CSV table of C-alpha atoms in Angstrom, one decimal:
chain,number,residue,atom,x,y,z
A,138,MET,CA,84.9,25.0,-30.1
A,139,SER,CA,82.9,23.7,-27.2
A,140,LYS,CA,82.7,25.5,-24.0
A,141,LYS,CA,83.9,24.1,-20.7
A,142,ILE,CA,81.1,22.9,-18.5
A,143,LYS,CA,81.8,23.5,-14.9
A,144,ALA,CA,78.9,21.4,-13.4
A,145,ILE,CA,77.0,18.6,-15.1
A,146,LYS,CA,73.5,18.3,-13.8
A,147,CYS,CA,71.3,15.2,-14.2
A,148,PRO,CA,68.6,16.0,-16.8
A,149,GLN,CA,66.0,14.1,-14.7
A,150,CYS,CA,66.5,15.4,-11.2
A,151,GLY,CA,69.1,18.1,-11.5
A,152,SER,CA,71.6,16.5,-9.2
A,153,THR,CA,75.3,17.2,-9.8
A,154,LYS,CA,76.3,14.0,-8.2
A,155,GLN,CA,77.2,11.4,-10.8
A,156,LYS,CA,79.7,8.8,-11.7
A,157,ALA,CA,81.5,8.3,-15.0
A,158,ILE,CA,80.7,5.1,-16.8
A,159,ASP,CA,83.1,6.0,-19.6
A,160,GLU,CA,84.5,9.3,-21.1
A,161,GLU,CA,81.2,10.8,-22.0
A,162,HIS,CA,78.7,8.4,-20.3
A,163,PHE,CA,77.5,9.2,-16.8
A,164,GLN,CA,75.0,7.9,-14.2
A,165,CYS,CA,73.2,10.1,-11.7
A,166,LEU,CA,73.9,8.9,-8.1
A,167,ASN,CA,70.6,10.4,-7.0
A,168,CYS,CA,68.0,8.9,-9.3
A,169,GLY,CA,70.1,6.5,-11.3
A,170,THR,CA,69.5,8.2,-14.7
A,171,GLU,CA,72.1,7.5,-17.3
A,172,TYR,CA,73.0,10.3,-19.7
A,173,ILE,CA,75.7,11.1,-22.3
A,174,ILE,CA,77.6,14.4,-22.8
A,175,ASP,CA,78.1,15.3,-26.4
A,176,SER,CA,81.2,17.5,-26.3
A,177,GLU,CA,80.7,18.8,-29.8
A,178,ASP,CA,77.3,20.5,-29.3
A,179,ILE,CA,76.9,20.2,-25.5
A,180,ASN,CA,73.7,18.1,-26.0
A,181,ILE,CA,72.8,15.8,-23.2
A,182,ASN,CA,71.2,12.5,-24.3
A,183,HIS,CA,69.7,10.6,-21.3
A,184,ASN,CA,68.7,7.1,-20.7
A,185,TYR,CA,66.2,6.3,-17.9
A,186,ASN,CA,67.2,3.3,-15.9
A,187,TYR,CA,65.3,3.4,-12.6
A,188,ASN,CA,66.7,1.5,-9.7
A,189,ASN,CA,64.7,3.6,-7.1
A,190,ALA,CA,61.8,4.6,-9.3
A,191,PRO,CA,60.1,7.9,-8.3
A,192,THR,CA,56.3,7.9,-7.7
A,193,PRO,CA,54.5,7.9,-11.0
A,194,PRO,CA,51.8,10.4,-11.7
A,195,VAL,CA,48.3,9.4,-10.6
A,196,ASN,CA,46.2,7.7,-13.2
A,197,THR,CA,42.6,8.6,-12.3
A,198,LYS,CA,41.0,6.1,-14.7
A,199,ALA,CA,43.0,3.2,-13.2
A,200,LEU,CA,42.2,4.4,-9.8
A,201,GLY,CA,38.5,4.2,-10.6
A,202,TYR,CA,38.9,0.6,-11.8
A,203,ILE,CA,40.7,-0.3,-8.5
A,204,PHE,CA,38.1,1.4,-6.4
A,205,GLY,CA,35.3,-0.3,-8.3
A,206,ALA,CA,37.0,-3.7,-7.8
A,207,VAL,CA,37.4,-3.0,-4.1
A,208,ILE,CA,33.7,-2.3,-3.8
A,209,GLY,CA,32.4,-4.7,-6.4
A,210,VAL,CA,34.2,-7.9,-5.6
A,211,PRO,CA,32.8,-8.2,-2.0
A,212,LEU,CA,29.3,-7.2,-3.4
A,213,LEU,CA,29.6,-10.0,-6.0
A,214,ILE,CA,30.6,-12.5,-3.3
A,215,PHE,CA,27.7,-11.5,-1.2
A,216,LEU,CA,25.3,-11.9,-4.1
A,217,ILE,CA,26.6,-15.3,-5.0
A,218,THR,CA,26.5,-16.4,-1.3
A,219,SER,CA,22.9,-15.2,-1.1
A,220,LEU,CA,22.0,-17.0,-4.3
A,221,PHE,CA,23.3,-20.3,-2.9
A,222,SER,CA,21.7,-19.6,0.4
A,223,THR,CA,18.4,-19.1,-1.3
A,224,ALA,CA,18.9,-22.3,-3.3
A,225,ASP,CA,19.7,-24.2,-0.2
A,226,LYS,CA,16.5,-22.9,1.4
A,227,THR,CA,14.5,-23.9,-1.6
A,228,ILE,CA,16.0,-27.4,-1.5
A,229,LYS,CA,15.1,-27.7,2.2
A,230,ASP,CA,11.6,-26.5,1.5
A,231,VAL,CA,11.2,-29.2,-1.2
A,232,VAL,CA,12.4,-31.8,1.2
A,233,VAL,CA,9.9,-30.7,3.9
A,234,SER,CA,7.0,-30.6,1.4
A,235,LYS,CA,7.7,-34.1,0.0
A,236,LYS,CA,4.4,-35.9,-0.6
A,237,TYR,CA,3.4,-39.0,1.4
A,238,THR,CA,1.2,-41.9,0.5
A,239,TRP,CA,-0.3,-45.0,2.2
A,240,GLU,CA,2.0,-48.1,2.6
A,241,ASN,CA,1.4,-51.8,2.3
A,242,ALA,CA,-0.1,-52.3,5.8
A,243,THR,CA,-2.9,-49.9,5.1
A,244,LYS,CA,-6.6,-50.9,5.4
A,245,SER,CA,-9.6,-49.0,4.1
A,246,LYS,CA,-13.4,-48.6,4.4
A,247,VAL,CA,-15.7,-46.5,2.2
A,248,PHE,CA,-18.7,-44.6,3.6
A,249,ALA,CA,-21.1,-41.8,2.9
A,250,ASP,CA,-20.9,-38.7,5.1
A,251,LYS,CA,-23.9,-36.9,6.5
A,252,ASN,CA,-24.3,-35.0,3.2
A,253,GLY,CA,-24.2,-38.2,1.2
A,254,ASN,CA,-20.7,-37.6,-0.2
A,255,LEU,CA,-18.4,-40.6,-0.7
A,256,LYS,CA,-15.4,-40.8,1.6
A,257,MET,CA,-12.7,-43.4,2.2
A,258,PHE,CA,-11.3,-44.0,5.7
A,259,PHE,CA,-7.6,-45.2,5.7
A,260,ALA,CA,-5.5,-46.4,8.6
A,261,GLY,CA,-2.0,-47.7,8.4
A,262,ASP,CA,1.6,-46.8,7.8
A,263,ILE,CA,2.8,-44.0,5.5
A,264,ASP,CA,6.0,-42.9,3.7
A,265,TYR,CA,7.3,-40.7,0.9
A,266,ILE,CA,5.9,-41.5,-2.5
A,267,SER,CA,7.9,-43.9,-4.7
A,268,GLY,CA,11.3,-42.5,-5.7
A,269,ASN,CA,11.7,-40.1,-2.8
A,270,GLY,CA,13.4,-42.5,-0.4
A,271,ARG,CA,12.2,-43.1,3.1
A,272,ASP,CA,11.3,-40.8,6.0
A,273,ALA,CA,12.8,-42.1,9.2
A,274,ASP,CA,10.5,-39.8,11.2
A,275,VAL,CA,7.4,-41.7,10.3
A,276,LEU,CA,8.9,-45.2,10.5
A,277,GLY,CA,7.0,-47.2,13.1
A,278,LYS,CA,4.2,-44.7,13.4
A,279,LEU,CA,0.6,-45.2,12.5
A,280,TYR,CA,-1.7,-42.7,10.7
A,281,TRP,CA,-5.4,-42.4,9.9
A,282,GLY,CA,-7.1,-40.2,7.3
A,283,VAL,CA,-10.2,-39.5,5.4
A,284,TYR,CA,-10.2,-39.1,1.6
A,285,ASP,CA,-12.9,-37.3,-0.4
A,286,VAL,CA,-13.5,-39.5,-3.5
A,287,ALA,CA,-14.9,-36.7,-5.7
A,288,SER,CA,-12.3,-34.0,-4.9
A,289,GLY,CA,-9.4,-36.4,-4.7
A,290,LYS,CA,-8.1,-34.7,-1.6
A,291,MET,CA,-7.5,-35.8,2.0
A,292,ASP,CA,-10.0,-34.2,4.4
A,293,GLN,CA,-8.2,-35.4,7.5
A,294,ILE,CA,-4.8,-36.9,8.2
A,295,ASN,CA,-3.5,-37.5,11.7
A,296,GLN,CA,-1.1,-39.7,13.7
A,297,PHE,CA,-2.5,-42.4,16.0
A,298,PRO,CA,-1.8,-41.4,19.7
A,299,ASP,CA,0.5,-43.6,21.7
A,300,ILE,CA,1.2,-46.1,18.9
A,301,GLN,CA,4.8,-46.8,18.0
A,302,THR,CA,6.6,-50.0,16.9
A,303,GLN,CA,10.2,-50.9,15.9
A,304,GLY,CA,10.6,-51.1,12.2
A,305,PHE,CA,7.7,-51.6,9.8
A,306,PHE,CA,4.1,-52.5,10.4
A,307,SER,CA,2.5,-55.7,9.0
A,308,GLY,CA,-1.0,-56.0,7.7
A,309,LEU,CA,-1.5,-58.7,10.4
A,310,ASP,CA,-1.0,-56.0,13.1
A,311,PHE,CA,-4.4,-54.5,12.4
A,312,GLU,CA,-8.1,-55.3,11.8
A,313,MET,CA,-10.8,-53.0,10.5
A,314,GLU,CA,-14.6,-53.4,10.4
A,315,LYS,CA,-17.6,-51.2,9.7
A,316,PHE,CA,-20.4,-52.0,12.2
A,317,ASP,CA,-24.1,-51.7,11.7
A,318,ASP,CA,-24.1,-48.4,13.6
A,319,GLY,CA,-22.2,-46.9,10.5
A,320,ASN,CA,-19.0,-46.3,12.4
A,321,ILE,CA,-15.6,-47.8,11.6
A,322,TYR,CA,-13.7,-49.8,14.2
A,323,TYR,CA,-9.9,-50.4,14.1
A,324,ILE,CA,-8.0,-52.8,16.3
A,325,VAL,CA,-4.2,-52.4,16.7
A,326,LYS,CA,-2.2,-55.5,17.6
A,327,GLU,CA,-5.2,-57.0,19.5
A,328,SER,CA,-4.5,-54.5,22.4
A,329,LYS,CA,-6.2,-51.2,21.5
A,330,VAL,CA,-9.4,-50.4,19.7
A,331,PHE,CA,-10.3,-47.1,18.0
A,332,VAL,CA,-13.6,-45.9,16.5
A,333,TYR,CA,-14.1,-43.3,13.7
A,334,ASN,CA,-17.5,-41.7,13.8
A,335,THR,CA,-18.5,-41.2,10.2
A,336,GLN,CA,-21.1,-38.6,10.9
A,337,LEU,CA,-19.1,-36.5,13.5
A,338,ASN,CA,-15.7,-37.0,11.8
A,339,SER,CA,-14.2,-37.9,15.2
A,340,PHE,CA,-11.6,-40.5,16.1
A,341,THR,CA,-11.5,-42.0,19.6
A,342,ASN,CA,-9.5,-44.6,21.5
A,343,ILE,CA,-12.2,-46.5,23.5
A,344,THR,CA,-9.8,-49.1,25.1
A,345,ASP,CA,-9.7,-47.5,28.5
A,346,ASP,CA,-13.5,-47.1,28.6
A,347,LEU,CA,-13.9,-50.8,28.1
A,348,GLU,CA,-11.9,-51.6,31.2
A,349,LYS,CA,-13.7,-48.9,33.3
A,350,ASN,CA,-17.3,-49.8,32.2
A,351,ILE,CA,-17.2,-53.6,32.0
A,352,PRO,CA,-16.7,-55.2,35.4
A,353,GLN,CA,-15.3,-58.4,33.9
A,354,LEU,CA,-12.4,-56.4,32.4
A,355,ARG,CA,-11.3,-54.7,35.6
A,356,ALA,CA,-8.2,-57.0,35.7
A,357,GLY,CA,-7.2,-55.6,32.3
A,358,ILE,CA,-7.6,-56.5,28.7
A,359,GLY,CA,-5.6,-59.4,27.3
A,360,THR,CA,-6.8,-59.4,23.6
A,361,ILE,CA,-9.4,-57.7,21.5
A,362,GLU,CA,-10.8,-59.2,18.2
A,363,PHE,CA,-13.8,-58.7,16.0
A,364,GLU,CA,-16.6,-61.2,16.5
A,365,ASN,CA,-17.3,-62.2,12.9
A,366,TYR,CA,-20.7,-61.2,11.5
A,367,LEU,CA,-22.1,-59.9,14.9
A,368,HIS,CA,-20.8,-56.3,14.6
A,369,ALA,CA,-19.3,-56.8,18.0
A,370,LEU,CA,-15.9,-57.0,19.8
A,371,LEU,CA,-14.7,-60.2,21.4
A,372,ILE,CA,-12.6,-59.2,24.4
A,373,THR,CA,-10.6,-61.6,26.5
A,374,SER,CA,-9.6,-60.3,30.0
A,375,ASN,CA,-6.3,-61.0,31.7
A,376,THR,CA,-8.1,-63.6,33.8
A,377,GLY,CA,-9.5,-65.4,30.7
A,378,LYS,CA,-13.0,-64.1,30.7
A,379,LYS,CA,-14.6,-63.7,27.3
A,380,ILE,CA,-16.9,-60.8,26.7
A,381,THR,CA,-18.9,-60.0,23.5
A,382,TYR,CA,-19.3,-56.2,23.4
A,383,PHE,CA,-21.6,-54.2,21.2
A,384,PRO,CA,-20.2,-50.6,21.2
A,385,SER,CA,-23.2,-48.6,20.1
A,386,THR,CA,-25.5,-50.0,22.8
A,387,LYS,CA,-22.8,-50.9,25.3
A,388,ILE,CA,-24.4,-54.4,25.6
A,389,HIS,CA,-21.8,-56.9,26.9
A,390,LEU,CA,-22.4,-60.6,27.2
A,391,GLN,CA,-20.0,-63.1,28.8
A,392,ASP,CA,-19.3,-66.4,27.1
A,393,PHE,CA,-21.8,-65.6,24.3
A,394,LYS,CA,-21.9,-68.2,21.5
A,395,VAL,CA,-24.3,-67.6,18.6
A,396,TYR,CA,-25.0,-71.3,17.9
A,397,ASP,CA,-25.4,-72.3,21.6
A,398,GLU,CA,-28.0,-69.7,22.5
A,399,PRO,CA,-31.6,-70.7,22.4
A,400,THR,CA,-33.8,-69.2,19.7
A,401,THR,CA,-35.8,-66.3,21.1
A,402,ASP,CA,-38.0,-63.7,19.4
A,403,PHE,CA,-36.2,-60.5,18.7
A,404,LYS,CA,-38.9,-58.0,19.6
A,405,GLU,CA,-36.7,-54.9,19.5
A,406,GLY,CA,-35.8,-55.4,15.8
A,407,THR,CA,-37.3,-54.0,12.6
A,408,LEU,CA,-37.8,-56.0,9.4
A,409,GLN,CA,-35.1,-55.2,6.9
A,410,THR,CA,-34.3,-56.4,3.4
A,411,CYS,CA,-30.9,-58.0,3.0
A,412,TYR,CA,-29.0,-59.8,0.2
A,413,ILE,CA,-26.3,-62.5,0.3
A,414,GLU,CA,-24.8,-65.0,-2.2
A,415,SER,CA,-25.7,-68.6,-1.9
A,416,SER,CA,-23.1,-71.2,-0.8
A,417,SER,CA,-23.5,-73.1,-4.1
A,418,ASN,CA,-21.5,-73.0,-7.3
A,419,PRO,CA,-22.9,-71.6,-9.6
A,420,GLY,CA,-24.0,-69.0,-7.1
A,421,TYR,CA,-27.2,-67.1,-6.8
A,422,VAL,CA,-28.2,-63.9,-5.1
A,423,ILE,CA,-30.5,-64.6,-2.1
A,424,LYS,CA,-32.9,-61.9,-1.0
A,425,TYR,CA,-34.2,-62.3,2.5
A,426,GLU,CA,-36.0,-60.3,5.2
A,427,ALA,CA,-34.8,-60.4,8.8
A,428,LEU,CA,-35.2,-58.6,12.0
A,429,ARG,CA,-32.3,-56.1,12.6
A,430,LYS,CA,-31.3,-53.4,15.1
A,431,ALA,CA,-27.9,-51.8,15.3
A,432,GLY,CA,-26.0,-52.7,18.4
A,433,TYR,CA,-27.9,-55.9,19.2
A,434,PRO,CA,-26.8,-59.5,19.0
A,435,THR,CA,-28.1,-60.5,15.5
A,436,TYR,CA,-26.1,-62.7,13.2
A,437,THR,CA,-25.5,-60.9,9.9
A,438,ARG,CA,-24.0,-63.7,7.7
A,439,PRO,CA,-26.6,-66.5,7.4
A,440,THR,CA,-25.9,-69.5,5.1
A,441,PHE,CA,-28.3,-70.5,2.3
A,442,ASN,CA,-28.1,-73.8,0.4
A,443,VAL,CA,-29.4,-74.2,-3.1
A,444,SER,CA,-30.5,-77.6,-4.4
A,445,PHE,CA,-30.2,-78.5,-8.1
A,446,ASN,CA,-31.9,-81.1,-10.4
A,447,ALA,CA,-30.2,-83.3,-12.9
A,448,ASN,CA,-29.8,-80.5,-15.3
A,449,ASP,CA,-28.1,-78.3,-12.7
A,450,GLU,CA,-31.1,-76.1,-12.5
A,451,PRO,CA,-31.9,-74.6,-9.1
A,452,THR,CA,-34.9,-76.1,-7.5
A,453,LYS,CA,-35.1,-74.7,-3.9
A,454,VAL,CA,-33.1,-72.7,-1.4
A,455,SER,CA,-32.9,-73.4,2.4
A,456,SER,CA,-31.5,-71.6,5.3
A,457,HIS,CA,-28.9,-73.3,7.7
A,458,ASN,CA,-30.8,-74.6,10.7
A,459,LEU,CA,-28.2,-73.1,13.1
A,460,ASP,CA,-28.7,-69.5,11.8
A,461,HIS,CA,-31.5,-68.8,14.3
A,462,HIS,CA,-29.8,-65.6,15.5
A,463,SER,CA,-30.2,-64.1,12.0
A,464,PHE,CA,-34.0,-63.9,12.8
A,465,ILE,CA,-34.8,-64.6,9.1
A,466,LYS,CA,-38.5,-64.2,8.2
A,467,SER,CA,-38.5,-64.9,4.5
A,468,TYR,CA,-36.1,-65.6,1.6
A,469,LYS,CA,-35.9,-66.3,-2.2
A,470,ILE,CA,-33.5,-66.7,-5.1
A,471,LEU,CA,-33.1,-63.7,-7.5
A,472,ASN,CA,-32.6,-64.1,-11.2
A,473,THR,CA,-32.3,-67.9,-11.5
A,474,GLU,CA,-31.6,-67.6,-15.2
A,475,ASN,CA,-28.1,-66.3,-14.7
A,476,ARG,CA,-25.3,-68.8,-14.2
A,477,GLN,CA,-22.6,-67.0,-12.2
A,478,TYR,CA,-19.4,-68.4,-10.7
A,479,LYS,CA,-17.4,-67.2,-7.7
A,480,LEU,CA,-20.3,-64.9,-7.0
A,481,GLN,CA,-19.9,-62.3,-4.3
A,482,VAL,CA,-22.5,-59.8,-2.9
A,483,LEU,CA,-20.2,-56.8,-2.4
A,484,ASP,CA,-22.8,-54.5,-0.7
A,485,TYR,CA,-26.4,-53.5,-0.8
A,486,ASN,CA,-29.0,-51.0,0.3
A,487,GLN,CA,-32.7,-51.5,0.8
A,488,ASN,CA,-33.6,-51.6,-3.0
A,489,THR,CA,-30.4,-52.5,-4.9
A,490,VAL,CA,-27.5,-55.0,-4.6
A,491,LEU,CA,-24.0,-54.8,-6.0
A,492,THR,CA,-22.4,-58.1,-7.1
A,493,ALA,CA,-19.2,-59.5,-8.6
A,494,PHE,CA,-19.0,-62.8,-10.6
A,495,LYS,CA,-17.2,-64.7,-13.3
A,496,ASN,CA,-18.7,-66.4,-16.3
A,497,SER,CA,-16.7,-69.6,-15.7
A,498,ILE,CA,-14.1,-71.1,-13.4
A,499,GLN,CA,-11.5,-71.1,-16.1
A,500,GLU,CA,-8.1,-69.7,-15.1
A,501,GLY,CA,-7.7,-66.1,-16.2
A,502,GLU,CA,-11.4,-65.4,-16.2
A,503,LYS,CA,-12.1,-61.7,-15.3
A,504,TYR,CA,-14.7,-60.4,-12.9
A,505,HIS,CA,-18.0,-58.7,-14.0
A,506,PHE,CA,-19.7,-56.2,-11.8
A,507,GLN,CA,-23.4,-55.7,-11.7
A,508,LEU,CA,-26.0,-53.6,-10.0
A,509,LEU,CA,-29.4,-55.3,-9.6
A,510,ASP,CA,-32.7,-54.0,-8.4
A,511,GLY,CA,-34.7,-55.7,-5.7
A,512,ASP,CA,-36.3,-58.1,-8.2
A,513,GLY,CA,-33.0,-59.2,-9.7
A,514,ASN,CA,-33.2,-57.0,-12.8
A,515,ILE,CA,-29.9,-55.7,-14.1
A,516,LYS,CA,-29.5,-51.9,-13.7
A,517,TRP,CA,-26.0,-51.8,-15.1
A,518,SER,CA,-23.2,-54.3,-15.9
A,519,TYR,CA,-19.4,-53.7,-16.2
A,520,LYS,CA,-16.8,-56.2,-17.6
A,521,SER,CA,-13.5,-55.6,-15.8
A,522,ASP,CA,-9.9,-56.6,-16.4
A,523,PHE,CA,-9.4,-57.8,-12.8
A,524,ASN,CA,-8.9,-61.3,-11.4
A,525,HIS,CA,-9.6,-60.3,-7.7
A,526,VAL,CA,-12.1,-58.3,-5.8
A,527,PHE,CA,-12.1,-57.5,-2.1
A,528,GLU,CA,-15.7,-57.5,-0.8
A,529,GLU,CA,-14.8,-56.2,2.7
A,530,SER,CA,-13.7,-52.9,1.2
A,531,CYS,CA,-16.5,-52.3,-1.3
A,532,TYR,CA,-19.4,-50.0,-0.8
A,533,LEU,CA,-22.8,-49.1,-2.3
A,534,SER,CA,-24.1,-45.7,-1.2
A,535,PRO,CA,-27.7,-44.7,-0.6
A,536,LYS,CA,-27.5,-42.9,-4.0
A,537,ASN,CA,-26.3,-46.1,-5.7
A,538,GLU,CA,-22.8,-44.9,-6.2
A,539,ALA,CA,-20.4,-47.8,-5.9
A,540,VAL,CA,-16.7,-48.1,-4.9
A,541,ILE,CA,-15.1,-51.5,-5.7
A,542,ASP,CA,-11.7,-52.6,-4.3
A,543,VAL,CA,-9.7,-54.6,-6.7
A,544,ASN,CA,-6.5,-54.9,-4.6
A,545,ARG,CA,-5.3,-51.5,-3.5
A,546,ARG,CA,-7.1,-50.0,-6.5
A,547,TYR,CA,-10.5,-48.5,-6.3
A,548,LEU,CA,-13.1,-48.2,-9.1
A,549,TRP,CA,-15.8,-45.5,-8.6
A,550,PHE,CA,-19.0,-45.9,-10.5
A,551,ASP,CA,-21.9,-43.5,-10.6
A,552,ALA,CA,-25.6,-44.7,-10.3
A,553,ASN,CA,-25.7,-45.5,-14.0
A,554,GLY,CA,-22.6,-47.6,-14.1
A,555,LYS,CA,-20.3,-45.1,-15.6
A,556,LEU,CA,-16.7,-45.5,-14.4
A,557,LYS,CA,-15.9,-42.0,-12.9
A,558,LYS,CA,-12.5,-42.8,-11.4
A,559,ASP,CA,-9.9,-45.6,-11.4
A,560,LEU,CA,-7.8,-44.8,-8.3
A,561,LYS,CA,-4.6,-46.5,-7.2
A,562,ILE,CA,-3.8,-46.2,-3.5
A,563,GLU,CA,-0.3,-44.9,-4.3
A,564,ASP,CA,-1.9,-42.0,-6.3
A,565,ILE,CA,-3.4,-40.7,-3.0
A,566,THR,CA,-0.8,-38.2,-1.8
A,567,PHE,CA,-0.8,-35.8,1.0
A,568,ASP,CA,1.3,-33.6,3.4
A,569,ILE,CA,1.6,-34.2,7.1
A,570,LYS,CA,2.3,-31.9,10.1
A,571,LYS,CA,5.5,-32.5,12.0
């Protein structure tokens, strides 16, 4: 027989406060535990039903996970942020180091430096290489640079001082010539003239010096042009006075006209061997000797006429009677056996001459390039795939190395006629300082 229980305690918290759910089923009013009183054996069966759950025991493993998360998540965020920051910096560095190249308005001249190394002088507009968009920072600005042909690198690259335009430059905005003093002259929009000294590697604006040193230009310069084949500048003042100026000697002549001047003996000159193509077709190389001196008024582009017999064989050559300022002393035809069409003398030195010609006047005929000795004998010959050649940008060095311009593409030959480099202007890339 079961004993009477005076006080029923909650098996969970020990409280005696409870409420009866049914005859033997109770719920603790302190912790909410439900329990059953078995009157037969005084066993208490309890059912936990937490409305106000007590604090569970501390799980140290879980606490470690939580602590690790608190520390690790911010660290992970920092690392990811740093990674993207580094990536952004890398992208910015790539943008800054984008390569530049010469644009369509660029002009060039080839020369040999004081050590005999081939160099190319460029002046014009620049931009990113193809596929990299455009750089607004260089738009409307003008740059000059010197390229080493052998190394394939730019030795110098600089911006023109005080030159700026709206939008793009045109090739008509500039003129470039290499004078008989060996230096390269560059005229910008008929208003400013610069000179690059090929031996000192210096670049100078001489415009202000012209106004200061030439009395006829004190009223200011109106226009500046090249005086063709005189290695001189033709300058018109704001008052209309025309001055022919020879920069290397600073000789200036007012209203000078080659064909109107009387023939005089050029005592200051020395006898030099020169070459030029005849005005005939087929053409022939004319070798002539003339008095020359850098910086003096000598005409450097005389005209030679060739007469032919009934079989189109050359019979004689004569000089134009108005070419007296060329101071020609003798002349002759070289290699009369060769029939060459569209002949051009590209350049020469004292003992050799570089030429370009076609074998016929048929459409699609390609140019041949030849190096001849002083007697007209062929030293080397090269058959090209090009329809055009630009004589004003070609060069024959004292070592008989040749650079031939075939429209923004340059062929470099050694003294034996071996093609050492086929260079496109867009392949010349460089960085600039900003």
